[in-house]
Amino acid sequence: MDESENPTSTKQLIAAVCHELLRLAHLEDDRAAAEAARTPYWMPTPEGVLGHRAAASALRADAERFELILRAG
């Protein structure tokens, strides 16, 4: 379907994708925080924490790319 046929539904879909990506990023941040809280401060940061933080960052970057599409359109 061409975006010019129904630009509102396309924008709503992009907005929904952005919202979901940010929700998932928040969940990854929460998982990183929960795992980090179980680790004594003198211990190195667990790989799982770093992985959750990286996943959250990637999800936020994807959401930003979709937000740019929304602003441009």
GROMACS .gro file of C-alpha atoms in nm:
model
   73
    1MET     CA    1   0.000   0.000   0.000
    2ASP     CA    2   0.129   0.343  -0.094
    3GLU     CA    3   0.171   0.578   0.204
    4SER     CA    4  -0.018   0.850   0.015
    5GLU     CA    5  -0.328   0.629   0.020
    6ASN     CA    6  -0.356   0.636   0.400
    7PRO     CA    7  -0.082   0.846   0.565
    8THR     CA    8  -0.261   0.853   0.901
    9SER     CA    9  -0.256   0.477   0.948
   10THR     CA   10   0.108   0.465   0.839
   11LYS     CA   11   0.201   0.731   1.094
   12GLN     CA   12   0.001   0.549   1.361
   13LEU     CA   13   0.184   0.226   1.283
   14ILE     CA   14   0.524   0.396   1.300
   15ALA     CA   15   0.426   0.562   1.629
   16ALA     CA   16   0.315   0.224   1.767
   17VAL     CA   17   0.645   0.065   1.663
   18CYS     CA   18   0.835   0.349   1.835
   19HIS     CA   19   0.631   0.302   2.150
   20GLU     CA   20   0.694  -0.073   2.153
   21LEU     CA   21   1.067  -0.032   2.094
   22LEU     CA   22   1.089   0.213   2.384
   23ARG     CA   23   0.885  -0.021   2.605
   24LEU     CA   24   1.122  -0.306   2.528
   25ALA     CA   25   1.423  -0.081   2.594
   26HIS     CA   26   1.277   0.004   2.934
   27LEU     CA   27   1.237  -0.367   3.011
   28GLU     CA   28   1.601  -0.428   2.918
   29ASP     CA   29   1.708  -0.140   3.143
   30ASP     CA   30   1.505  -0.291   3.426
   31ARG     CA   31   1.665  -0.632   3.373
   32ALA     CA   32   2.011  -0.474   3.373
   33ALA     CA   33   1.934  -0.286   3.694
   34ALA     CA   34   1.794  -0.596   3.866
   35GLU     CA   35   2.099  -0.803   3.775
   36ALA     CA   36   2.337  -0.524   3.876
   37ALA     CA   37   2.159  -0.491   4.212
   38ARG     CA   38   2.240  -0.855   4.290
   39THR     CA   39   2.611  -0.794   4.227
   40PRO     CA   40   2.833  -0.661   4.507
   41TYR     CA   41   2.979  -0.322   4.420
   42TRP     CA   42   3.336  -0.451   4.434
   43MET     CA   43   3.272  -0.714   4.167
   44PRO     CA   44   3.308  -0.643   3.795
   45THR     CA   45   2.990  -0.564   3.606
   46PRO     CA   46   2.837  -0.894   3.492
   47GLU     CA   47   2.825  -0.964   3.119
   48GLY     CA   48   2.447  -0.997   3.142
   49VAL     CA   49   2.415  -0.640   3.266
   50LEU     CA   50   2.628  -0.517   2.979
   51GLY     CA   51   2.421  -0.721   2.735
   52HIS     CA   52   2.090  -0.584   2.864
   53ARG     CA   53   2.226  -0.230   2.849
   54ALA     CA   54   2.347  -0.284   2.491
   55ALA     CA   55   2.008  -0.424   2.392
   56ALA     CA   56   1.830  -0.124   2.547
   57SER     CA   57   2.061   0.112   2.364
   58ALA     CA   58   2.002  -0.062   2.030
   59LEU     CA   59   1.625  -0.055   2.083
   60ARG     CA   60   1.634   0.318   2.164
   61ALA     CA   61   1.845   0.383   1.852
   62ASP     CA   62   1.589   0.200   1.639
   63ALA     CA   63   1.308   0.401   1.797
   64GLU     CA   64   1.494   0.724   1.720
   65ARG     CA   65   1.526   0.622   1.355
   66PHE     CA   66   1.152   0.563   1.336
   67GLU     CA   67   1.085   0.895   1.509
   68LEU     CA   68   1.293   1.068   1.241
   69ILE     CA   69   1.071   0.907   0.979
   70LEU     CA   70   0.765   1.039   1.161
   71ARG     CA   71   0.904   1.392   1.176
   72ALA     CA   72   1.007   1.387   0.813
   73GLY     CA   73   0.672   1.260   0.693
   0.00000   0.00000   0.00000
